């Protein structure tokens, strides 16, 4: 019997939005597990590049604003050129806009849906072409609790993240015969820039912690173990799943 392996040695990963937060933790963890990593984003990821280099793995920086589909083919092309191929894609880049339903603007709708859902799909499409050709690959989408719930004052985010769950399953079905697994991680409440406003709101902060069975906010590294698992051969028979890493939130 073969031993179960979480080793990513020799794998080539692309992570979006990895200058900070969850994307940074995942990118560094993939490198610690043995992968070379390309980072695609609109901000210079100097700290993440240094942390990956410290692991002895290769790090490549690709400058790209993922709010439109324009750079997506180039992002995959530069990943393949820089790392020699692509085995793992982590679609992490995302934004959130908060407003009351009555005041929610079309701009706030389009910005969130374009970045969090449309670019995620078309970047996956571009990467999947390479993965299907080589007969294997892993796509990991960062979903949300709002892939399951409606949330408060974030309708475009709930729509986009619910769409991420749907498109994860749709891509999983179509890519399974080609040896490509597509899954999502749904982080719970994780302390990052994305949630700074919630953490600063004393009432909401207390309500959130009271509702989490584990009794604390998650940190970005809490998400990284799930990413290593889904990127590894240990998860070769796992596809189309939305894995909540939420301190028990959804179990309540
Ligand atoms: P974060 O620290 O704000 O990170 C978001 C990342 O996405 C940043 O690197 C950001 O780059 C990048 N990004 C945003 N818009 C972009 C664009 N147009 N082009 C390129 N990169 C862009 O927040 P985070 O919490 O780590 O979020 C990471 C993912 O987890 C998101 O998809 C988010 O929805 C999801 N998530 C977070 C939580 C949570 O509790 N924190 C819960 C569920 C899901 P800049 O630094 O340049 O803005």
PDB file of C-alpha atoms and ligand atoms in Angstrom:
ATOM      1  CA  UNK A   1       0.000   0.000   0.000  1.00  0.00           C
ATOM      2  CA  UNK A   2       1.342   3.470  -0.905  1.00  0.00           C
ATOM      3  CA  UNK A   3       1.794   5.880   2.001  1.00  0.00           C
ATOM      4  CA  UNK A   4      -0.424   8.953   2.164  1.00  0.00           C
ATOM      5  CA  UNK A   5       1.514  12.090   1.175  1.00  0.00           C
ATOM      6  CA  UNK A   6       0.994  15.785   1.778  1.00  0.00           C
ATOM      7  CA  UNK A   7       4.357  16.475   0.131  1.00  0.00           C
ATOM      8  CA  UNK A   8       4.237  19.126  -2.611  1.00  0.00           C
ATOM      9  CA  UNK A   9       7.882  18.818  -3.717  1.00  0.00           C
ATOM     10  CA  UNK A  10       8.198  19.542  -7.442  1.00  0.00           C
ATOM     11  CA  UNK A  11       4.733  21.114  -7.658  1.00  0.00           C
ATOM     12  CA  UNK A  12       4.172  24.556  -9.199  1.00  0.00           C
ATOM     13  CA  UNK A  13       1.529  26.742  -7.563  1.00  0.00           C
ATOM     14  CA  UNK A  14      -0.105  30.046  -8.444  1.00  0.00           C
ATOM     15  CA  UNK A  15      -1.742  31.991  -5.591  1.00  0.00           C
ATOM     16  CA  UNK A  16      -3.690  35.217  -6.156  1.00  0.00           C
ATOM     17  CA  UNK A  17      -3.780  38.061  -3.627  1.00  0.00           C
ATOM     18  CA  UNK A  18      -0.878  36.722  -1.592  1.00  0.00           C
ATOM     19  CA  UNK A  19       0.704  39.946  -0.318  1.00  0.00           C
ATOM     20  CA  UNK A  20      -1.266  39.654   2.922  1.00  0.00           C
ATOM     21  CA  UNK A  21      -3.821  37.684   4.939  1.00  0.00           C
ATOM     22  CA  UNK A  22      -5.078  34.258   3.926  1.00  0.00           C
ATOM     23  CA  UNK A  23      -3.328  34.286   0.536  1.00  0.00           C
ATOM     24  CA  UNK A  24       0.029  34.986   2.149  1.00  0.00           C
ATOM     25  CA  UNK A  25      -0.420  32.177   4.700  1.00  0.00           C
ATOM     26  CA  UNK A  26      -1.415  29.709   1.964  1.00  0.00           C
ATOM     27  CA  UNK A  27       1.447  30.710  -0.373  1.00  0.00           C
ATOM     28  CA  UNK A  28       4.058  30.298   2.381  1.00  0.00           C
ATOM     29  CA  UNK A  29       2.538  27.000   3.553  1.00  0.00           C
ATOM     30  CA  UNK A  30       2.580  25.583   0.006  1.00  0.00           C
ATOM     31  CA  UNK A  31       6.271  26.514  -0.222  1.00  0.00           C
ATOM     32  CA  UNK A  32       6.963  24.939   3.183  1.00  0.00           C
ATOM     33  CA  UNK A  33       5.317  21.770   1.818  1.00  0.00           C
ATOM     34  CA  UNK A  34       7.733  21.836  -1.136  1.00  0.00           C
ATOM     35  CA  UNK A  35       6.046  23.817  -3.940  1.00  0.00           C
ATOM     36  CA  UNK A  36       7.477  26.653  -6.002  1.00  0.00           C
ATOM     37  CA  UNK A  37       5.007  29.522  -5.932  1.00  0.00           C
ATOM     38  CA  UNK A  38       3.957  32.341  -8.267  1.00  0.00           C
ATOM     39  CA  UNK A  39       2.097  35.250  -6.672  1.00  0.00           C
ATOM     40  CA  UNK A  40      -0.363  37.290  -8.717  1.00  0.00           C
ATOM     41  CA  UNK A  41      -1.761  40.530  -7.366  1.00  0.00           C
ATOM     42  CA  UNK A  42      -1.964  44.288  -7.612  1.00  0.00           C
ATOM     43  CA  UNK A  43       0.250  45.058  -4.578  1.00  0.00           C
ATOM     44  CA  UNK A  44       3.958  44.267  -4.246  1.00  0.00           C
ATOM     45  CA  UNK A  45       4.145  41.045  -2.151  1.00  0.00           C
ATOM     46  CA  UNK A  46       7.674  41.713  -0.831  1.00  0.00           C
ATOM     47  CA  UNK A  47       7.155  40.008   2.533  1.00  0.00           C
ATOM     48  CA  UNK A  48       5.592  36.883   0.984  1.00  0.00           C
ATOM     49  CA  UNK A  49       8.366  36.619  -1.632  1.00  0.00           C
ATOM     50  CA  UNK A  50      10.966  36.778   1.168  1.00  0.00           C
ATOM     51  CA  UNK A  51       9.151  34.176   3.296  1.00  0.00           C
ATOM     52  CA  UNK A  52       8.953  31.760   0.338  1.00  0.00           C
ATOM     53  CA  UNK A  53      12.595  32.291  -0.565  1.00  0.00           C
ATOM     54  CA  UNK A  54      13.525  31.515   3.060  1.00  0.00           C
ATOM     55  CA  UNK A  55      11.970  28.045   2.626  1.00  0.00           C
ATOM     56  CA  UNK A  56      14.382  27.384  -0.247  1.00  0.00           C
ATOM     57  CA  UNK A  57      11.608  27.326  -2.832  1.00  0.00           C
ATOM     58  CA  UNK A  58      11.324  29.540  -5.906  1.00  0.00           C
ATOM     59  CA  UNK A  59       9.026  32.578  -5.778  1.00  0.00           C
ATOM     60  CA  UNK A  60       7.798  34.523  -8.810  1.00  0.00           C
ATOM     61  CA  UNK A  61       5.941  37.831  -8.683  1.00  0.00           C
ATOM     62  CA  UNK A  62       3.286  38.606 -11.323  1.00  0.00           C
ATOM     63  CA  UNK A  63       1.787  42.073 -11.222  1.00  0.00           C
ATOM     64  CA  UNK A  64      -1.911  41.935 -12.131  1.00  0.00           C
ATOM     65  CA  UNK A  65      -5.121  43.730 -11.245  1.00  0.00           C
ATOM     66  CA  UNK A  66      -7.654  40.906 -11.053  1.00  0.00           C
ATOM     67  CA  UNK A  67     -10.707  43.163 -11.117  1.00  0.00           C
ATOM     68  CA  UNK A  68     -10.928  42.468 -14.867  1.00  0.00           C
ATOM     69  CA  UNK A  69     -10.286  39.423 -17.027  1.00  0.00           C
ATOM     70  CA  UNK A  70      -7.707  41.312 -19.123  1.00  0.00           C
ATOM     71  CA  UNK A  71      -4.536  40.007 -17.394  1.00  0.00           C
ATOM     72  CA  UNK A  72      -5.659  36.427 -16.694  1.00  0.00           C
ATOM     73  CA  UNK A  73      -4.149  34.668 -19.720  1.00  0.00           C
ATOM     74  CA  UNK A  74      -0.881  36.552 -19.109  1.00  0.00           C
ATOM     75  CA  UNK A  75      -0.871  35.520 -15.430  1.00  0.00           C
ATOM     76  CA  UNK A  76      -1.008  31.834 -16.352  1.00  0.00           C
ATOM     77  CA  UNK A  77       1.526  32.329 -19.152  1.00  0.00           C
ATOM     78  CA  UNK A  78       3.987  34.027 -16.763  1.00  0.00           C
ATOM     79  CA  UNK A  79       3.450  31.298 -14.159  1.00  0.00           C
ATOM     80  CA  UNK A  80       4.253  28.588 -16.692  1.00  0.00           C
ATOM     81  CA  UNK A  81       7.267  30.555 -17.962  1.00  0.00           C
ATOM     82  CA  UNK A  82       8.560  31.291 -14.446  1.00  0.00           C
ATOM     83  CA  UNK A  83       7.971  27.915 -12.800  1.00  0.00           C
ATOM     84  CA  UNK A  84       7.957  25.536 -15.781  1.00  0.00           C
ATOM     85  CA  UNK A  85       4.263  24.693 -15.484  1.00  0.00           C
ATOM     86  CA  UNK A  86       1.251  24.926 -13.218  1.00  0.00           C
ATOM     87  CA  UNK A  87      -0.068  22.165 -10.939  1.00  0.00           C
ATOM     88  CA  UNK A  88      -1.964  24.129  -8.281  1.00  0.00           C
ATOM     89  CA  UNK A  89      -4.093  27.275  -8.543  1.00  0.00           C
ATOM     90  CA  UNK A  90      -5.387  29.012  -5.420  1.00  0.00           C
ATOM     91  CA  UNK A  91      -8.004  31.650  -6.276  1.00  0.00           C
ATOM     92  CA  UNK A  92      -7.770  33.772  -3.139  1.00  0.00           C
ATOM     93  CA  UNK A  93      -7.935  37.451  -4.213  1.00  0.00           C
ATOM     94  CA  UNK A  94     -11.161  39.045  -3.093  1.00  0.00           C
ATOM     95  CA  UNK A  95     -12.858  42.188  -1.883  1.00  0.00           C
ATOM     96  CA  UNK A  96     -15.965  43.056   0.123  1.00  0.00           C
ATOM     97  CA  UNK A  97     -18.282  46.087  -0.023  1.00  0.00           C
ATOM     98  CA  UNK A  98     -20.752  46.853   2.772  1.00  0.00           C
ATOM     99  CA  UNK A  99     -23.933  48.886   2.486  1.00  0.00           C
ATOM    100  CA  UNK A 100     -27.636  48.731   3.289  1.00  0.00           C
ATOM    101  CA  UNK A 101     -29.711  46.991   0.640  1.00  0.00           C
ATOM    102  CA  UNK A 102     -31.552  50.193  -0.268  1.00  0.00           C
ATOM    103  CA  UNK A 103     -28.326  52.091  -0.898  1.00  0.00           C
ATOM    104  CA  UNK A 104     -26.288  49.325  -2.536  1.00  0.00           C
ATOM    105  CA  UNK A 105     -24.782  50.590  -5.785  1.00  0.00           C
ATOM    106  CA  UNK A 106     -24.231  48.907  -9.138  1.00  0.00           C
ATOM    107  CA  UNK A 107     -20.544  49.796  -8.815  1.00  0.00           C
ATOM    108  CA  UNK A 108     -20.310  47.866  -5.521  1.00  0.00           C
ATOM    109  CA  UNK A 109     -22.154  44.960  -7.110  1.00  0.00           C
ATOM    110  CA  UNK A 110     -19.925  44.776 -10.199  1.00  0.00           C
ATOM    111  CA  UNK A 111     -16.624  45.328  -8.374  1.00  0.00           C
ATOM    112  CA  UNK A 112     -17.187  42.397  -6.009  1.00  0.00           C
ATOM    113  CA  UNK A 113     -18.717  39.992  -8.530  1.00  0.00           C
ATOM    114  CA  UNK A 114     -16.032  40.764 -11.141  1.00  0.00           C
ATOM    115  CA  UNK A 115     -13.098  40.243  -8.757  1.00  0.00           C
ATOM    116  CA  UNK A 116     -14.446  37.449  -6.556  1.00  0.00           C
ATOM    117  CA  UNK A 117     -16.313  35.372  -9.137  1.00  0.00           C
ATOM    118  CA  UNK A 118     -15.724  36.316 -12.775  1.00  0.00           C
ATOM    119  CA  UNK A 119     -11.921  36.500 -12.581  1.00  0.00           C
ATOM    120  CA  UNK A 120     -11.864  33.334 -10.459  1.00  0.00           C
ATOM    121  CA  UNK A 121     -13.684  31.424 -13.187  1.00  0.00           C
ATOM    122  CA  UNK A 122     -11.658  32.709 -16.123  1.00  0.00           C
ATOM    123  CA  UNK A 123      -8.319  32.301 -14.346  1.00  0.00           C
ATOM    124  CA  UNK A 124      -9.346  28.719 -13.536  1.00  0.00           C
ATOM    125  CA  UNK A 125     -10.279  28.196 -17.186  1.00  0.00           C
ATOM    126  CA  UNK A 126      -6.841  29.402 -18.331  1.00  0.00           C
ATOM    127  CA  UNK A 127      -5.023  27.232 -15.761  1.00  0.00           C
ATOM    128  CA  UNK A 128      -7.239  24.216 -16.399  1.00  0.00           C
ATOM    129  CA  UNK A 129      -6.147  24.106 -20.032  1.00  0.00           C
ATOM    130  CA  UNK A 130      -2.573  23.369 -18.874  1.00  0.00           C
ATOM    131  CA  UNK A 131      -3.681  21.010 -16.111  1.00  0.00           C
ATOM    132  CA  UNK A 132      -5.953  18.997 -18.410  1.00  0.00           C
ATOM    133  CA  UNK A 133      -3.150  18.684 -20.968  1.00  0.00           C
ATOM    134  CA  UNK A 134      -0.805  17.244 -18.336  1.00  0.00           C
ATOM    135  CA  UNK A 135      -3.560  15.040 -16.893  1.00  0.00           C
ATOM    136  CA  UNK A 136      -3.524  16.397 -13.334  1.00  0.00           C
ATOM    137  CA  UNK A 137      -3.990  19.551 -11.311  1.00  0.00           C
ATOM    138  CA  UNK A 138      -5.635  21.112  -8.286  1.00  0.00           C
ATOM    139  CA  UNK A 139      -7.806  24.217  -8.229  1.00  0.00           C
ATOM    140  CA  UNK A 140      -8.643  25.607  -4.788  1.00  0.00           C
ATOM    141  CA  UNK A 141     -11.118  28.456  -4.540  1.00  0.00           C
ATOM    142  CA  UNK A 142     -11.468  30.598  -1.453  1.00  0.00           C
ATOM    143  CA  UNK A 143     -15.186  30.680  -0.735  1.00  0.00           C
ATOM    144  CA  UNK A 144     -16.800  31.978   2.481  1.00  0.00           C
ATOM    145  CA  UNK A 145     -19.435  31.271   5.097  1.00  0.00           C
ATOM    146  CA  UNK A 146     -21.484  33.447   2.746  1.00  0.00           C
ATOM    147  CA  UNK A 147     -21.321  30.576   0.253  1.00  0.00           C
ATOM    148  CA  UNK A 148     -23.885  29.068   2.671  1.00  0.00           C
ATOM    149  CA  UNK A 149     -25.446  32.084   4.405  1.00  0.00           C
ATOM    150  CA  UNK A 150     -26.715  35.544   3.437  1.00  0.00           C
ATOM    151  CA  UNK A 151     -24.684  37.723   5.790  1.00  0.00           C
ATOM    152  CA  UNK A 152     -25.511  41.304   6.756  1.00  0.00           C
ATOM    153  CA  UNK A 153     -25.167  44.301   4.393  1.00  0.00           C
ATOM    154  CA  UNK A 154     -22.940  42.432   1.902  1.00  0.00           C
ATOM    155  CA  UNK A 155     -25.287  41.262  -0.887  1.00  0.00           C
ATOM    156  CA  UNK A 156     -22.746  41.304  -3.737  1.00  0.00           C
ATOM    157  CA  UNK A 157     -20.266  39.379  -1.577  1.00  0.00           C
ATOM    158  CA  UNK A 158     -22.912  36.767  -0.671  1.00  0.00           C
ATOM    159  CA  UNK A 159     -23.855  36.464  -4.347  1.00  0.00           C
ATOM    160  CA  UNK A 160     -20.251  36.133  -5.488  1.00  0.00           C
ATOM    161  CA  UNK A 161     -19.254  33.628  -2.801  1.00  0.00           C
ATOM    162  CA  UNK A 162     -22.405  31.547  -3.376  1.00  0.00           C
ATOM    163  CA  UNK A 163     -21.401  31.648  -7.034  1.00  0.00           C
ATOM    164  CA  UNK A 164     -17.918  30.431  -6.087  1.00  0.00           C
ATOM    165  CA  UNK A 165     -19.499  27.349  -4.487  1.00  0.00           C
ATOM    166  CA  UNK A 166     -21.563  26.709  -7.610  1.00  0.00           C
ATOM    167  CA  UNK A 167     -18.746  27.199 -10.063  1.00  0.00           C
ATOM    168  CA  UNK A 168     -16.465  25.008  -7.917  1.00  0.00           C
ATOM    169  CA  UNK A 169     -18.909  22.133  -8.355  1.00  0.00           C
ATOM    170  CA  UNK A 170     -19.445  22.906 -12.047  1.00  0.00           C
ATOM    171  CA  UNK A 171     -15.705  22.932 -12.782  1.00  0.00           C
ATOM    172  CA  UNK A 172     -15.160  19.813 -10.644  1.00  0.00           C
ATOM    173  CA  UNK A 173     -17.663  17.826 -12.708  1.00  0.00           C
ATOM    174  CA  UNK A 174     -16.165  18.805 -16.021  1.00  0.00           C
ATOM    175  CA  UNK A 175     -12.487  18.524 -15.051  1.00  0.00           C
ATOM    176  CA  UNK A 176     -12.614  15.259 -13.075  1.00  0.00           C
ATOM    177  CA  UNK A 177     -12.144  13.064 -16.165  1.00  0.00           C
ATOM    178  CA  UNK A 178      -8.987  15.073 -16.971  1.00  0.00           C
ATOM    179  CA  UNK A 179      -7.504  14.330 -13.526  1.00  0.00           C
ATOM    180  CA  UNK A 180      -8.067  17.849 -12.173  1.00  0.00           C
ATOM    181  CA  UNK A 181      -9.729  18.277  -8.778  1.00  0.00           C
ATOM    182  CA  UNK A 182     -11.575  21.497  -7.949  1.00  0.00           C
ATOM    183  CA  UNK A 183     -12.505  22.311  -4.355  1.00  0.00           C
ATOM    184  CA  UNK A 184     -13.113  25.358  -2.206  1.00  0.00           C
ATOM    185  CA  UNK A 185     -12.233  26.372   1.321  1.00  0.00           C
ATOM    186  CA  UNK A 186     -14.834  28.414   3.179  1.00  0.00           C
ATOM    187  CA  UNK A 187     -12.973  30.330   5.893  1.00  0.00           C
ATOM    188  CA  UNK A 188     -14.903  31.400   8.951  1.00  0.00           C
ATOM    189  CA  UNK A 189     -14.139  34.715  10.652  1.00  0.00           C
ATOM    190  CA  UNK A 190     -10.420  35.237  10.045  1.00  0.00           C
ATOM    191  CA  UNK A 191      -8.496  38.242  11.383  1.00  0.00           C
ATOM    192  CA  UNK A 192      -7.216  40.017   8.228  1.00  0.00           C
ATOM    193  CA  UNK A 193      -7.534  43.423   6.495  1.00  0.00           C
ATOM    194  CA  UNK A 194     -10.789  42.139   4.969  1.00  0.00           C
ATOM    195  CA  UNK A 195     -12.408  41.934   8.423  1.00  0.00           C
ATOM    196  CA  UNK A 196     -10.688  44.906  10.102  1.00  0.00           C
ATOM    197  CA  UNK A 197     -13.964  46.878  10.263  1.00  0.00           C
ATOM    198  CA  UNK A 198     -15.785  43.980  11.947  1.00  0.00           C
ATOM    199  CA  UNK A 199     -12.993  43.421  14.452  1.00  0.00           C
ATOM    200  CA  UNK A 200     -13.051  47.130  15.315  1.00  0.00           C
ATOM    201  CA  UNK A 201     -16.842  47.142  15.883  1.00  0.00           C
ATOM    202  CA  UNK A 202     -17.077  46.117  19.571  1.00  0.00           C
ATOM    203  CA  UNK A 203     -20.679  44.898  19.394  1.00  0.00           C
ATOM    204  CA  UNK A 204     -20.254  42.841  16.213  1.00  0.00           C
ATOM    205  CA  UNK A 205     -16.894  41.524  17.441  1.00  0.00           C
ATOM    206  CA  UNK A 206     -18.479  40.249  20.689  1.00  0.00           C
ATOM    207  CA  UNK A 207     -21.461  38.741  18.822  1.00  0.00           C
ATOM    208  CA  UNK A 208     -19.137  36.928  16.415  1.00  0.00           C
ATOM    209  CA  UNK A 209     -16.900  35.437  19.110  1.00  0.00           C
ATOM    210  CA  UNK A 210     -19.938  34.324  21.153  1.00  0.00           C
ATOM    211  CA  UNK A 211     -21.293  32.476  18.085  1.00  0.00           C
ATOM    212  CA  UNK A 212     -18.036  30.598  17.289  1.00  0.00           C
ATOM    213  CA  UNK A 213     -17.800  27.312  19.229  1.00  0.00           C
ATOM    214  CA  UNK A 214     -13.991  27.569  19.252  1.00  0.00           C
ATOM    215  CA  UNK A 215     -14.383  30.974  20.930  1.00  0.00           C
ATOM    216  CA  UNK A 216     -11.929  33.000  18.869  1.00  0.00           C
ATOM    217  CA  UNK A 217     -11.326  34.549  15.458  1.00  0.00           C
ATOM    218  CA  UNK A 218      -9.312  32.351  13.138  1.00  0.00           C
ATOM    219  CA  UNK A 219      -5.913  33.417  11.901  1.00  0.00           C
ATOM    220  CA  UNK A 220      -4.715  33.047   8.289  1.00  0.00           C
ATOM    221  CA  UNK A 221      -2.582  30.017   9.173  1.00  0.00           C
ATOM    222  CA  UNK A 222      -5.723  28.193  10.303  1.00  0.00           C
ATOM    223  CA  UNK A 223      -6.679  28.052   6.604  1.00  0.00           C
ATOM    224  CA  UNK A 224      -3.297  26.886   5.303  1.00  0.00           C
ATOM    225  CA  UNK A 225      -3.522  23.241   6.432  1.00  0.00           C
ATOM    226  CA  UNK A 226      -6.709  22.724   4.422  1.00  0.00           C
ATOM    227  CA  UNK A 227      -4.989  24.216   1.370  1.00  0.00           C
ATOM    228  CA  UNK A 228      -2.011  21.841   1.688  1.00  0.00           C
ATOM    229  CA  UNK A 229      -4.395  18.895   1.999  1.00  0.00           C
ATOM    230  CA  UNK A 230      -6.458  19.890  -1.046  1.00  0.00           C
ATOM    231  CA  UNK A 231      -3.288  20.593  -3.080  1.00  0.00           C
ATOM    232  CA  UNK A 232      -1.761  17.211  -2.250  1.00  0.00           C
ATOM    233  CA  UNK A 233      -2.199  13.721  -3.652  1.00  0.00           C
ATOM    234  CA  UNK A 234      -3.922  12.833  -0.361  1.00  0.00           C
ATOM    235  CA  UNK A 235      -6.957  14.648  -1.809  1.00  0.00           C
ATOM    236  CA  UNK A 236      -6.928  13.003  -5.262  1.00  0.00           C
ATOM    237  CA  UNK A 237     -10.420  11.562  -4.633  1.00  0.00           C
ATOM    238  CA  UNK A 238     -11.820  14.805  -3.174  1.00  0.00           C
ATOM    239  CA  UNK A 239     -13.499  17.083  -5.704  1.00  0.00           C
ATOM    240  CA  UNK A 240     -16.423  19.493  -5.824  1.00  0.00           C
ATOM    241  CA  UNK A 241     -16.310  20.087  -2.059  1.00  0.00           C
ATOM    242  CA  UNK A 242     -16.646  23.297  -0.057  1.00  0.00           C
ATOM    243  CA  UNK A 243     -14.600  22.706   3.093  1.00  0.00           C
ATOM    244  CA  UNK A 244     -15.545  25.053   5.933  1.00  0.00           C
ATOM    245  CA  UNK A 245     -12.653  25.999   8.223  1.00  0.00           C
ATOM    246  CA  UNK A 246     -14.666  28.062  10.652  1.00  0.00           C
ATOM    247  CA  UNK A 247     -14.031  27.072  14.282  1.00  0.00           C
ATOM    248  CA  UNK A 248     -17.422  25.326  14.211  1.00  0.00           C
ATOM    249  CA  UNK A 249     -19.561  28.330  13.116  1.00  0.00           C
ATOM    250  CA  UNK A 250     -21.697  26.341  10.664  1.00  0.00           C
ATOM    251  CA  UNK A 251     -22.165  23.523  13.165  1.00  0.00           C
ATOM    252  CA  UNK A 252     -24.212  25.830  15.442  1.00  0.00           C
TER     253      UNK A 252
HETATM  254  P1  LIG B   1      -7.106  40.645   2.551  1.00  0.00           P
HETATM  255  O1  LIG B   1      -6.022  40.604   3.570  1.00  0.00           O
HETATM  256  O2  LIG B   1      -7.815  41.917   2.257  1.00  0.00           O
HETATM  257  O3  LIG B   1      -6.569  39.983   1.217  1.00  0.00           O
HETATM  258  C1  LIG B   1      -7.254  40.107  -0.012  1.00  0.00           C
HETATM  259  C2  LIG B   1      -6.228  39.914  -1.112  1.00  0.00           C
HETATM  260  O4  LIG B   1      -6.891  40.041  -2.380  1.00  0.00           O
HETATM  261  C3  LIG B   1      -5.153  40.973  -1.071  1.00  0.00           C
HETATM  262  O5  LIG B   1      -3.932  40.421  -1.468  1.00  0.00           O
HETATM  263  C4  LIG B   1      -5.654  41.952  -2.109  1.00  0.00           C
HETATM  264  O6  LIG B   1      -4.654  42.785  -2.640  1.00  0.00           O
HETATM  265  C5  LIG B   1      -6.170  40.979  -3.141  1.00  0.00           C
HETATM  266  N1  LIG B   1      -6.996  41.668  -4.117  1.00  0.00           N
HETATM  267  C6  LIG B   1      -8.160  42.316  -3.917  1.00  0.00           C
HETATM  268  N2  LIG B   1      -8.573  42.879  -5.062  1.00  0.00           N
HETATM  269  C7  LIG B   1      -7.646  42.585  -6.006  1.00  0.00           C
HETATM  270  C8  LIG B   1      -7.498  42.897  -7.382  1.00  0.00           C
HETATM  271  N3  LIG B   1      -8.393  43.643  -8.038  1.00  0.00           N
HETATM  272  N4  LIG B   1      -6.418  42.419  -8.021  1.00  0.00           N
HETATM  273  C9  LIG B   1      -5.495  41.688  -7.395  1.00  0.00           C
HETATM  274  N5  LIG B   1      -5.567  41.371  -6.094  1.00  0.00           N
HETATM  275  C10 LIG B   1      -6.634  41.816  -5.406  1.00  0.00           C
HETATM  276  O7  LIG B   1      -8.273  39.673   3.009  1.00  0.00           O
HETATM  277  P2  LIG B   1      -8.323  38.115   3.335  1.00  0.00           P
HETATM  278  O8  LIG B   1      -9.278  37.988   4.459  1.00  0.00           O
HETATM  279  O9  LIG B   1      -6.975  37.505   3.436  1.00  0.00           O
HETATM  280  O10 LIG B   1      -9.096  37.603   2.030  1.00  0.00           O
HETATM  281  C11 LIG B   1      -8.618  36.581   1.196  1.00  0.00           C
HETATM  282  C12 LIG B   1      -9.785  35.800   0.645  1.00  0.00           C
HETATM  283  O11 LIG B   1     -10.449  35.151   1.722  1.00  0.00           O
HETATM  284  C13 LIG B   1     -10.858  36.665  -0.042  1.00  0.00           C
HETATM  285  O12 LIG B   1     -11.352  35.993  -1.166  1.00  0.00           O
HETATM  286  C14 LIG B   1     -11.928  36.784   1.018  1.00  0.00           C
HETATM  287  O13 LIG B   1     -13.187  37.032   0.475  1.00  0.00           O
HETATM  288  C15 LIG B   1     -11.833  35.409   1.646  1.00  0.00           C
HETATM  289  N6  LIG B   1     -12.430  35.283   2.970  1.00  0.00           N
HETATM  290  C16 LIG B   1     -11.944  35.963   4.029  1.00  0.00           C
HETATM  291  C17 LIG B   1     -12.545  35.781   5.267  1.00  0.00           C
HETATM  292  C18 LIG B   1     -12.074  36.483   6.496  1.00  0.00           C
HETATM  293  O14 LIG B   1     -12.726  36.366   7.541  1.00  0.00           O
HETATM  294  N7  LIG B   1     -10.979  37.221   6.470  1.00  0.00           N
HETATM  295  C19 LIG B   1     -13.625  34.917   5.407  1.00  0.00           C
HETATM  296  C20 LIG B   1     -14.083  34.249   4.293  1.00  0.00           C
HETATM  297  C21 LIG B   1     -13.477  34.420   3.075  1.00  0.00           C
HETATM  298  P3  LIG B   1      -4.475  44.281  -2.031  1.00  0.00           P
HETATM  299  O15 LIG B   1      -3.688  44.123  -0.762  1.00  0.00           O
HETATM  300  O16 LIG B   1      -3.742  44.977  -3.102  1.00  0.00           O
HETATM  301  O17 LIG B   1      -5.854  44.835  -1.789  1.00  0.00           O
END
